[in-house]
mmCIF file with all atom_site columns, C-alpha atoms in Angstrom:
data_model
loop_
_atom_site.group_PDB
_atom_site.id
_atom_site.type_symbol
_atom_site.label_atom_id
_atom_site.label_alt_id
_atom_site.label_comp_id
_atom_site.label_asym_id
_atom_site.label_entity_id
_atom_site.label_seq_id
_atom_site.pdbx_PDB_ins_code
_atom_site.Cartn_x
_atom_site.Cartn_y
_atom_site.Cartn_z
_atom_site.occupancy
_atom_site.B_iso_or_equiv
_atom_site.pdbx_formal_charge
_atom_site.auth_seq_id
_atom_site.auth_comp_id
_atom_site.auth_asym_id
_atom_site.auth_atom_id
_atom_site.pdbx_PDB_model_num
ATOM 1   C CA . UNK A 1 1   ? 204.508 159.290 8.435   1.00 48.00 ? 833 UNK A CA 1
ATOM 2   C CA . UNK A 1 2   ? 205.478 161.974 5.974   1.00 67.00 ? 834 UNK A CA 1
ATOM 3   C CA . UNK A 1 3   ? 207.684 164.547 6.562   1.00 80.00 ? 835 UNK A CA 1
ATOM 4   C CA . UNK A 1 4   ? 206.648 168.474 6.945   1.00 88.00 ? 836 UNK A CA 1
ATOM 5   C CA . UNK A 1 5   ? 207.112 170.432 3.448   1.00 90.00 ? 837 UNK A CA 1
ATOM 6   C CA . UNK A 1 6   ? 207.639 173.812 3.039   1.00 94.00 ? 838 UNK A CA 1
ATOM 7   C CA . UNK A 1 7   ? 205.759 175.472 -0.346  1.00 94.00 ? 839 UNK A CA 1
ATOM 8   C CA . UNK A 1 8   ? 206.753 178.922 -1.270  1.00 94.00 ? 840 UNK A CA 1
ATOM 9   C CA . UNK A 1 9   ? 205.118 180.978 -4.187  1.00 94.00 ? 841 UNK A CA 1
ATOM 10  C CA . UNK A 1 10  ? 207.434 179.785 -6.540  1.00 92.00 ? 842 UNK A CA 1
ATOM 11  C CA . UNK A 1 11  ? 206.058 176.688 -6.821  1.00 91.00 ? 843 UNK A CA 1
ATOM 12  C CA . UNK A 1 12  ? 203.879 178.125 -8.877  1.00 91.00 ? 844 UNK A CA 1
ATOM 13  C CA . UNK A 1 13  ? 206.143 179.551 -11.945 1.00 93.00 ? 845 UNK A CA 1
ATOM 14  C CA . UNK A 1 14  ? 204.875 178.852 -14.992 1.00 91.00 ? 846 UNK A CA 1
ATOM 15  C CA . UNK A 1 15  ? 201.848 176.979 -14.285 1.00 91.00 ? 847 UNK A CA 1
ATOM 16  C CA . UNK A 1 16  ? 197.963 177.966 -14.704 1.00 92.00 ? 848 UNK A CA 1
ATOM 17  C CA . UNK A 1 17  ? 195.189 176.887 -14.035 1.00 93.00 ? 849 UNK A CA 1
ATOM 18  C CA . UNK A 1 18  ? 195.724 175.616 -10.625 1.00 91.00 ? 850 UNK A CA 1
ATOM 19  C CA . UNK A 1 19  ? 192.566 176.061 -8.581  1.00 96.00 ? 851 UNK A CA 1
ATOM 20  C CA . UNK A 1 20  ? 193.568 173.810 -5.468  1.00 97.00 ? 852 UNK A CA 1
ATOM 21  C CA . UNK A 1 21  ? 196.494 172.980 -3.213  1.00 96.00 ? 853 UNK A CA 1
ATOM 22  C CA . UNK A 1 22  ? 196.045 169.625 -1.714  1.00 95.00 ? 854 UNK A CA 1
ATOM 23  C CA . UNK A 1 23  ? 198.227 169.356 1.697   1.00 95.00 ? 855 UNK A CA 1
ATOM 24  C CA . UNK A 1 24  ? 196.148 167.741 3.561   1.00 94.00 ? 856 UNK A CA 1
ATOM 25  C CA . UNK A 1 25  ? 197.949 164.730 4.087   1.00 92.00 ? 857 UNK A CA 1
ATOM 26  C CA . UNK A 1 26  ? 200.556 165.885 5.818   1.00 91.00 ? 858 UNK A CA 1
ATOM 27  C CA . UNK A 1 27  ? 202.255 169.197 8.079   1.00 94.00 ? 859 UNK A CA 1
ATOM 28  C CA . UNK A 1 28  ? 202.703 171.826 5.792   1.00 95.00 ? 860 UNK A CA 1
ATOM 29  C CA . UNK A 1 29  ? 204.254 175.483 5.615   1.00 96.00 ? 861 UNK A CA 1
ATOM 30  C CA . UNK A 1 30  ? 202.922 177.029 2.676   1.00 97.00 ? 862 UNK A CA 1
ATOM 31  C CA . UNK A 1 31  ? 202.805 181.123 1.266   1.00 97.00 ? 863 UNK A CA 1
ATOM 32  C CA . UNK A 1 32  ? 201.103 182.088 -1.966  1.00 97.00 ? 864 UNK A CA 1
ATOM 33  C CA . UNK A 1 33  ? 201.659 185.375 -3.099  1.00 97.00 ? 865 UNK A CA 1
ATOM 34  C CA . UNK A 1 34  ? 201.405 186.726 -6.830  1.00 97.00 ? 866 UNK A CA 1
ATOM 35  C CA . UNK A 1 35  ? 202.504 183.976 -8.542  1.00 97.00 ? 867 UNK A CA 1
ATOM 36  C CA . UNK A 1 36  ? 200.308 181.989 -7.268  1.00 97.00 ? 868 UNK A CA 1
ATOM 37  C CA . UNK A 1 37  ? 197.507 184.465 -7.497  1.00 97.00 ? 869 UNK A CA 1
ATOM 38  C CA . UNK A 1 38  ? 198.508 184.586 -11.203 1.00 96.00 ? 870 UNK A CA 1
ATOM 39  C CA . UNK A 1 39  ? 198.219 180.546 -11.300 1.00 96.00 ? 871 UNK A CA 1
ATOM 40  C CA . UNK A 1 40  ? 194.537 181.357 -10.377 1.00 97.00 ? 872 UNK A CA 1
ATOM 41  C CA . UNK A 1 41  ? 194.792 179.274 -6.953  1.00 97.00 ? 873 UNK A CA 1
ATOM 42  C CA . UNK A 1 42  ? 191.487 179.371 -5.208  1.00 97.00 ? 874 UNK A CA 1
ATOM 43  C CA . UNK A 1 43  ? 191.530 177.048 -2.534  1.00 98.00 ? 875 UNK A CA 1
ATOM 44  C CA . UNK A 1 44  ? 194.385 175.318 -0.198  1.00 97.00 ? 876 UNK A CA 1
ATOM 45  C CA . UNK A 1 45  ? 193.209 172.310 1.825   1.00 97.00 ? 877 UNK A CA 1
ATOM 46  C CA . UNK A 1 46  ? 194.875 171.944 5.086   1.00 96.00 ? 878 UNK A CA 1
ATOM 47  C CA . UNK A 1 47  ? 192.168 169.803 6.410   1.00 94.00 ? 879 UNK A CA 1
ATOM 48  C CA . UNK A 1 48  ? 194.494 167.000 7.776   1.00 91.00 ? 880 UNK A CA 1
ATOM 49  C CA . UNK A 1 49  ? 195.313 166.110 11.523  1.00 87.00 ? 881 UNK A CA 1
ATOM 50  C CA . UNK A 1 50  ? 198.544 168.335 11.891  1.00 88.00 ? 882 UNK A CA 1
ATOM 51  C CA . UNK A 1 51  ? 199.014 171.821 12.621  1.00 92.00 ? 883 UNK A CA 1
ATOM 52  C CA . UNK A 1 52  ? 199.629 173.860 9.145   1.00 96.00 ? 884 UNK A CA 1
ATOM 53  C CA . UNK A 1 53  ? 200.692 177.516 8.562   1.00 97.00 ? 885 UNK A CA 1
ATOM 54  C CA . UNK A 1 54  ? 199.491 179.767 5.650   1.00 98.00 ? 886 UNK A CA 1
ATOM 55  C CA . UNK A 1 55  ? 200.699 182.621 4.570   1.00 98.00 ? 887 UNK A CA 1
ATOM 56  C CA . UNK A 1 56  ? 199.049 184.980 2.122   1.00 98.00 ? 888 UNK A CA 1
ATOM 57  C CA . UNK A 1 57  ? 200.889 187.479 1.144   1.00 97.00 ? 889 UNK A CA 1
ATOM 58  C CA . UNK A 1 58  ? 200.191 191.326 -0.046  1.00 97.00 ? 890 UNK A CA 1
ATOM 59  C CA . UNK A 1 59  ? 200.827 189.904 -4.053  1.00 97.00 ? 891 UNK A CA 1
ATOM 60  C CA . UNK A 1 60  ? 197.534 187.680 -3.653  1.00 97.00 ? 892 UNK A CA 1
ATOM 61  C CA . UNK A 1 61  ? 194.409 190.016 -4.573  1.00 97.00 ? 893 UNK A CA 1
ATOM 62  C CA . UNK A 1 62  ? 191.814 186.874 -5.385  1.00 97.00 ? 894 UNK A CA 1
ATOM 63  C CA . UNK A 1 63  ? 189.518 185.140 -3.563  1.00 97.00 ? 895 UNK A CA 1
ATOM 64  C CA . UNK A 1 64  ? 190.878 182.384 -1.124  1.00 98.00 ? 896 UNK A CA 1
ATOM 65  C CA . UNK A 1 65  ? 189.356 179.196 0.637   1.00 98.00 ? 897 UNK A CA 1
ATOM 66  C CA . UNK A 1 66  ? 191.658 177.549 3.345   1.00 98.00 ? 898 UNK A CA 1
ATOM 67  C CA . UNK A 1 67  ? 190.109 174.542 4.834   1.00 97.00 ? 899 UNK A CA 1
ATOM 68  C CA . UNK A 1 68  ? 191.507 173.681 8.001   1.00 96.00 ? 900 UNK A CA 1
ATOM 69  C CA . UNK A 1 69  ? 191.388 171.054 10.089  1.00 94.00 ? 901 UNK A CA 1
ATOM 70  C CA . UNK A 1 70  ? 192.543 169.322 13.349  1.00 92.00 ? 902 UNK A CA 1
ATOM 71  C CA . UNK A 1 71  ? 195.927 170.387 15.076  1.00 91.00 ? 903 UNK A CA 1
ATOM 72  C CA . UNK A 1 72  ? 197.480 173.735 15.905  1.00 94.00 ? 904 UNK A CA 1
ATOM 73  C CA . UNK A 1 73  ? 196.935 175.880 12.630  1.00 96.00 ? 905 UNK A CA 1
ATOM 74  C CA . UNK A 1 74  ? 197.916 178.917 11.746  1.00 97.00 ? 906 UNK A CA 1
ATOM 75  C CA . UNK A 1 75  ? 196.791 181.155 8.787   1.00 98.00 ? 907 UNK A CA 1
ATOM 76  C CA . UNK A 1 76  ? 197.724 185.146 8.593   1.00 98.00 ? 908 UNK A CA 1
ATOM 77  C CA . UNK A 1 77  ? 196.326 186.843 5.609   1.00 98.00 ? 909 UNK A CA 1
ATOM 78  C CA . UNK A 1 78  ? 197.202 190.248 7.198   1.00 97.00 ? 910 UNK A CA 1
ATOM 79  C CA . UNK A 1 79  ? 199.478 190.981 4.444   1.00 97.00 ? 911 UNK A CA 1
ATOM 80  C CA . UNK A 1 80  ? 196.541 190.544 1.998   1.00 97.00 ? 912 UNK A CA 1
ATOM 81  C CA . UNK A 1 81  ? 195.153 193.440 0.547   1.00 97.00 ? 913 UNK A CA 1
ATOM 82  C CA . UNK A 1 82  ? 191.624 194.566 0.536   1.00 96.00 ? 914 UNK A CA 1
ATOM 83  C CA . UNK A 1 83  ? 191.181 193.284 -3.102  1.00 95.00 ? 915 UNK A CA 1
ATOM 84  C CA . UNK A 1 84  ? 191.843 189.626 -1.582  1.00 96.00 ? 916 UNK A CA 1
ATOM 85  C CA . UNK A 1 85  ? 188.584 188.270 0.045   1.00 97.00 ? 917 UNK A CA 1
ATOM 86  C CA . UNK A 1 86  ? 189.688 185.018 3.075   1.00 98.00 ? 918 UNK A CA 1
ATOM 87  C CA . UNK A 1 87  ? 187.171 182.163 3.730   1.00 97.00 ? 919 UNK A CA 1
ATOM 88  C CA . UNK A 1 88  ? 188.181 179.872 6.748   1.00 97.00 ? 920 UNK A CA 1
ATOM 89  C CA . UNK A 1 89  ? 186.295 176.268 6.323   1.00 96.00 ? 921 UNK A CA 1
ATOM 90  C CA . UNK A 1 90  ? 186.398 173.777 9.620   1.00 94.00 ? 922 UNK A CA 1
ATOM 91  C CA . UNK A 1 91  ? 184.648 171.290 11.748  1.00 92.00 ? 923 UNK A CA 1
ATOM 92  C CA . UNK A 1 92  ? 183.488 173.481 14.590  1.00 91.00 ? 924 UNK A CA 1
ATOM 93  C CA . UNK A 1 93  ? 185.839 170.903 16.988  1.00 90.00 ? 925 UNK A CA 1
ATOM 94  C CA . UNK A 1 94  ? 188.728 171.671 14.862  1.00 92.00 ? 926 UNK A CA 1
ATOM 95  C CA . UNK A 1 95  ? 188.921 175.567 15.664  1.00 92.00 ? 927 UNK A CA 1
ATOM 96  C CA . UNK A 1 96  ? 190.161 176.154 19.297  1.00 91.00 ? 928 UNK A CA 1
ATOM 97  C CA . UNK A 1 97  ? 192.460 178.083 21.322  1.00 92.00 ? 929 UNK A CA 1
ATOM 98  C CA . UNK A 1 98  ? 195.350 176.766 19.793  1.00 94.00 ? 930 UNK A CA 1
ATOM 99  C CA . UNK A 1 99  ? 194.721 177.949 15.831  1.00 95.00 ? 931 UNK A CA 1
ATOM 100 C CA . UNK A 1 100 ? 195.513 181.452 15.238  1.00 96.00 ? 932 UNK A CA 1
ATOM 101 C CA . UNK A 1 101 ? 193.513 183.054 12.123  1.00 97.00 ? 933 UNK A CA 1
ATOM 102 C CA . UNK A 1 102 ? 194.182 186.357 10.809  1.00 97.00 ? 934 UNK A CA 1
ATOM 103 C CA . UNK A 1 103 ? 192.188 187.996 8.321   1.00 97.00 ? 935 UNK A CA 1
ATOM 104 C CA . UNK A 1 104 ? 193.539 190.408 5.478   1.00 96.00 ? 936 UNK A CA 1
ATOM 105 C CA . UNK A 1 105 ? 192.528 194.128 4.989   1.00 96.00 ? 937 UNK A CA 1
ATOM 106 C CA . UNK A 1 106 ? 189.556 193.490 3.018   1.00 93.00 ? 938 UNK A CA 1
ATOM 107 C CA . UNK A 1 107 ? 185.895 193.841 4.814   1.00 94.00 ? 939 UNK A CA 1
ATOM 108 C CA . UNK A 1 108 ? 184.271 190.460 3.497   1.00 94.00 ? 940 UNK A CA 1
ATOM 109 C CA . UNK A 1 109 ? 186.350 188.221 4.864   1.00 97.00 ? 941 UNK A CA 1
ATOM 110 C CA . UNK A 1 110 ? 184.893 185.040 6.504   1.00 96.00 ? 942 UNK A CA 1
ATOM 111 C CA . UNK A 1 111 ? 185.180 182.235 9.075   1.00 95.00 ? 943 UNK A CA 1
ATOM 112 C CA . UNK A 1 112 ? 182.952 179.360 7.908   1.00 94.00 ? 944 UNK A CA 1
ATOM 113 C CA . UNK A 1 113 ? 182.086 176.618 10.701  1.00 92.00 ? 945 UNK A CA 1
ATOM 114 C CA . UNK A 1 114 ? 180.171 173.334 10.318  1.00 91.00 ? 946 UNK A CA 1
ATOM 115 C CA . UNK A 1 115 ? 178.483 172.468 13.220  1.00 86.00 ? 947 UNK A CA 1
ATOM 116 C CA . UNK A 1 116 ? 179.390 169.404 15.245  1.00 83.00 ? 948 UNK A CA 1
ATOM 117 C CA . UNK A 1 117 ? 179.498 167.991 18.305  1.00 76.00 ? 949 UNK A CA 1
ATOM 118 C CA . UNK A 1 118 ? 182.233 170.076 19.399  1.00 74.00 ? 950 UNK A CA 1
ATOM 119 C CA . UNK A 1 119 ? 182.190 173.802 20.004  1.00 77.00 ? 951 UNK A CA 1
ATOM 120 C CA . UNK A 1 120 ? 184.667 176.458 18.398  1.00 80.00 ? 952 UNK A CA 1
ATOM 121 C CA . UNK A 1 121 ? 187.106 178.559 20.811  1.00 80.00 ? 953 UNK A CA 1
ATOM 122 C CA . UNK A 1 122 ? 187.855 180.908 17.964  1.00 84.00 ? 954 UNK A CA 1
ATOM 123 C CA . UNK A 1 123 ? 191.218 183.134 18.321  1.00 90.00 ? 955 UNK A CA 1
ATOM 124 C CA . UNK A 1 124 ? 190.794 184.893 15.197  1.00 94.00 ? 956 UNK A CA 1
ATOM 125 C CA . UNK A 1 125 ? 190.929 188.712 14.153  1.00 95.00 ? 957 UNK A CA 1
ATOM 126 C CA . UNK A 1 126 ? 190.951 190.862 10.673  1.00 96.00 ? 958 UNK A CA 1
ATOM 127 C CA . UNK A 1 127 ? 187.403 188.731 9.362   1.00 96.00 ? 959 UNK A CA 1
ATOM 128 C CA . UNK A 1 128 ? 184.167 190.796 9.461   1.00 95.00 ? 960 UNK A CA 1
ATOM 129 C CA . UNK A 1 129 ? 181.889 187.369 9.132   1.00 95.00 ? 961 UNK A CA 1
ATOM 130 C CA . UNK A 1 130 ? 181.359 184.137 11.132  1.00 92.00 ? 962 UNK A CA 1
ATOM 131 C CA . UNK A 1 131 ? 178.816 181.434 9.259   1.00 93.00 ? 963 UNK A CA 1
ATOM 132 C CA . UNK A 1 132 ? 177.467 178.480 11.322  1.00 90.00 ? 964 UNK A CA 1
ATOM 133 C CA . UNK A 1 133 ? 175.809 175.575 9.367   1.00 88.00 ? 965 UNK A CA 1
ATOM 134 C CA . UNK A 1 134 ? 174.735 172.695 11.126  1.00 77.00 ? 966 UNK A CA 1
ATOM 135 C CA . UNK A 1 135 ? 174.419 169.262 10.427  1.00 67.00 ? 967 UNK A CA 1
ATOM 136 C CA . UNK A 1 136 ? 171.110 168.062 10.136  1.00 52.00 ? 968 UNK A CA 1
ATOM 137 C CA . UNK A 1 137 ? 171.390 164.056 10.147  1.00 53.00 ? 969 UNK A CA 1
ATOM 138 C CA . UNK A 1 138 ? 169.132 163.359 13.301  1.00 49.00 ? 970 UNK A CA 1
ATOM 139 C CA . UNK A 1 139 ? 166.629 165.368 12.089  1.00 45.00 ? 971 UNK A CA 1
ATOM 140 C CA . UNK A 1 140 ? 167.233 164.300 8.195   1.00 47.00 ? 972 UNK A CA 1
ATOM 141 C CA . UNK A 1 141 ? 166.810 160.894 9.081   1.00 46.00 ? 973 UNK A CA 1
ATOM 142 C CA . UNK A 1 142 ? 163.469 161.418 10.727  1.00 49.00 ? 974 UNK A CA 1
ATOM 143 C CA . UNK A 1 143 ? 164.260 162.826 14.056  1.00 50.00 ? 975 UNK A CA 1
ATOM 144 C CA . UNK A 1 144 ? 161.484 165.582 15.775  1.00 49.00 ? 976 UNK A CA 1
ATOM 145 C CA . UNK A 1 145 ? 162.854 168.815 15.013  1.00 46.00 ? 977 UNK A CA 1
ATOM 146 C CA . UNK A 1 146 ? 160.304 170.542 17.155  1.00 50.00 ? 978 UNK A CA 1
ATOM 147 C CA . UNK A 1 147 ? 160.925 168.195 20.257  1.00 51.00 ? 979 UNK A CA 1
ATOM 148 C CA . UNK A 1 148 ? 164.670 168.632 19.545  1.00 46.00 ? 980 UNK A CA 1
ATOM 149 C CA . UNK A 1 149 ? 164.406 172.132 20.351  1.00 47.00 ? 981 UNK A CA 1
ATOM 150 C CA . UNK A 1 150 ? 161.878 172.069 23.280  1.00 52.00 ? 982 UNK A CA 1
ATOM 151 C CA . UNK A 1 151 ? 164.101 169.861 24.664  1.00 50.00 ? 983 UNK A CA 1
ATOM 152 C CA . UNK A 1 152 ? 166.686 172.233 24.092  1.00 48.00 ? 984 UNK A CA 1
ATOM 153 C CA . UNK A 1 153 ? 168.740 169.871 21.921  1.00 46.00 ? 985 UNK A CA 1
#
C-alpha cells in the first residue's frame, strides 16, 4: 500500500511542459496554483480507489481536467477565477454523496459523467454544466436499441 502524498504548487518550479499529474495510484492531497498554471498543467488524474483532495487555487487561470474516481473525493476550485474553466471526469458510480465538488467563478465549468450501471448522487455547486455519455456496448455489440428502450432499458 502506498502512503498518502501531499503535492503543493511548488512542485512545479522550474519545469514546463507538464500537461498531466498522474496520482492515481494512490491518496493524494494536491493544490496547483500559478506555478503550475505556468508549467501548462492540464489535467490531474485522481481516478484511483481512495478519496483525493484538489485544490485549485485563484493563481490557476487555464483550463483544468480532474478525473476522479472511487472513494470520498474532494475538489474546490472556488478560489479559481473566471479565466480558469473546471471539467470533472467519473464513472457515474464513482460520484455520490460522499465527494464534494466545487466549481470556480467562471460560467463554463463542467461535470462530465460516463454512464454505468451505477447512478450519480452529485453534491456539487459553482459548475453551470452536467454531460452524460453512455456506454453503448449492448447495443454496439448487436443488441436492439429500439426494444431496449420499449422495454424501458
Amino acid at each position: 500500500l502506498l502512503t498518502p502524498i501531499t503535492l503543493v504548487d511548488d512542485i512545479y518550479n522550474n519545469w514546463t511542459s507538464v500537461e498531466v499529474l498522474d496520482v492515481s495510484a494512490r491518496t493524494a492531497s494536491v493544490t496547483v496554483n500559478a506555478i503550475a498554471n505556468a508549467a501548462g498543467l492540464s489535467t490531474i488524474n485522481a481516478s484511483g480507489a481512495s478519496g483525493d483532495v484538489v485544490n485549485v487555487g485563484e493563481g490557476f487561470t487555464s483550463s483544468l481536467t480532474v478525473q476522479l474516481g472511487a472513494g470520498s473525493d474532494t475538489l474546490d476550485a472556488s478560489s479559481a477565477p473566471a479565466s480558469a474553466t473546471i471539467r470533472v471526469q467519473a464513472l457515474a458510480a464513482n460520484i455520490d454523496a460522499t465527494d464534494t465538488l466545487l466549481g470556480g467563478q467562471g460560467a463554463s465549468d463542467t461535470i462530465a459523467l460516463t454512464a454505468d450501471s451505477g447512478a450519480a448522487v452529485v453534491n456539487a455547486t459553482g459548475f453551470e454544466k452536467i454531460e452524460v455519455t453512455a456506454v453503448l456496448t449492448a447495443w454496439e455489440n448487436g443488441g436492439d436499441i429500439d426494444a431496449d428502450i420499449e422495454d424501458g432499458k
